[in-house]
Amino acid sequence: MHNIKIIEKKILQAIEETENIETLETIRISTLGKKGFISEKLKKIGTLPLTERQAHGTILNHLKSQINKLLHKKHQEIKKKTIHQRIQEESIDITLPVRNNPIDDGRIHPISQVIHEITSIFLKKGFTLAEGPEIETDYYNFIALNFPKEHPARDMHDTFFFHPNEKGETKLLRTHTSPVQIRTMENQKPPIRIIIPGKTYRIDSDKTHSPMFHQMEGLVIDKTSTIAHMIGLLEEFCQSFFETPSIKMRFRPSFFPFTEPSMELDIQYHHSKKETKWMEILGCGMIHPQVLRNCGLNPEEYQGFAWGMGIDRITMLKYDIQDLRDFFETDIRWLKHYGFPLFS
């Protein structure tokens, strides 16, 4: 009995000196838990002589009640003290100006916005998204697309070549996203309806050109698609993208090694209040039969069309951005002006 009094004094003193909730919980478990001091003592009462059981039980239950009350009281004191301390530490200085939420300050880059806009239009028309590597082989970037060695059209692509590897193979930064068309036709049986957004690279830099730029290409391969289908699809796209039911367009004959016939699409825009101009926004055409053969498709059975547009240029046109180089200057003032709020 004397030992219990000593232990009682130590327990009550430990509770009184505790300064945090975690230590208080440790004391509770060590005294009142299933394997705590008092619980173990109560289990052993049955082993005592009958004359001592009641006295021990009364003392232990009284101690249990005391500890419970003191634990609750101490818990409330610590909680109140913690709240008061937090109020002091986390108080708001109402003399400071309100800071903008980072979400309010953040902006979506115009290029990212336009990629999303274009992708959404074509996904609703049943197209799927396709991607491929930015470091390509000469075969996928040129040869499979009907650019044989020494072909003069290669001069149209000022290419970033890597040094040859130990096997003598030379890789390059892709000059267009068209290699993804080849990879898709090699691995997927028609019908094929894909769009291909991505970064491309050419040695060129001025007000309307950048060494790294963005393209969006599309490919349709089946047994019945015609040039009329292509023209109708691109007209619908322009109306949706520029958000107008009426837009002046013209298709001009052109040349691309991988399409035949080939065309360029121009749209008319207002350069000033009195002046209108034409801007070429994409190239398109029917897939060249040799390209189909290179991918293991029979041109007597399959046909289709493709198109490719510069995302940077079409972004400049839609959102009246004058200099392509500004896209890559990382000027936060420019981004706040031309960028898009996250939830707009």
Short mmCIF file of N, CA and C in Angstrom, two decimals, residues 289 292-293 297-303:
data_model
loop_
_atom_site.label_atom_id
_atom_site.label_comp_id
_atom_site.label_asym_id
_atom_site.label_seq_id
_atom_site.Cartn_x
_atom_site.Cartn_y
_atom_site.Cartn_z
N PRO A 289 1.66 8.08 -102.67
CA PRO A 289 1.63 6.61 -102.70
C PRO A 289 2.92 5.97 -102.21
N LEU A 292 3.01 5.64 -98.50
CA LEU A 292 2.20 4.50 -98.05
C LEU A 292 2.97 3.20 -98.22
N ARG A 293 3.65 3.06 -99.35
CA ARG A 293 4.45 1.84 -99.60
C ARG A 293 5.56 1.71 -98.56
N LEU A 297 1.81 -0.14 -96.56
CA LEU A 297 0.41 -0.05 -96.95
C LEU A 297 0.30 -0.03 -98.47
N ASN A 298 -0.71 -0.69 -99.00
CA ASN A 298 -0.93 -0.77 -100.44
C ASN A 298 -1.71 0.46 -100.91
N PRO A 299 -1.10 1.34 -101.74
CA PRO A 299 -1.80 2.55 -102.21
C PRO A 299 -2.98 2.24 -103.11
N GLU A 300 -3.07 1.00 -103.61
CA GLU A 300 -4.24 0.61 -104.40
C GLU A 300 -5.45 0.36 -103.50
N GLU A 301 -5.17 0.13 -102.20
CA GLU A 301 -6.24 -0.17 -101.25
C GLU A 301 -6.51 1.00 -100.30
N TYR A 302 -5.43 1.68 -99.90
CA TYR A 302 -5.58 2.75 -98.91
C TYR A 302 -5.19 4.11 -99.49
N GLN A 303 -5.81 5.14 -98.97
CA GLN A 303 -5.45 6.50 -99.31
C GLN A 303 -5.77 7.39 -98.12
#
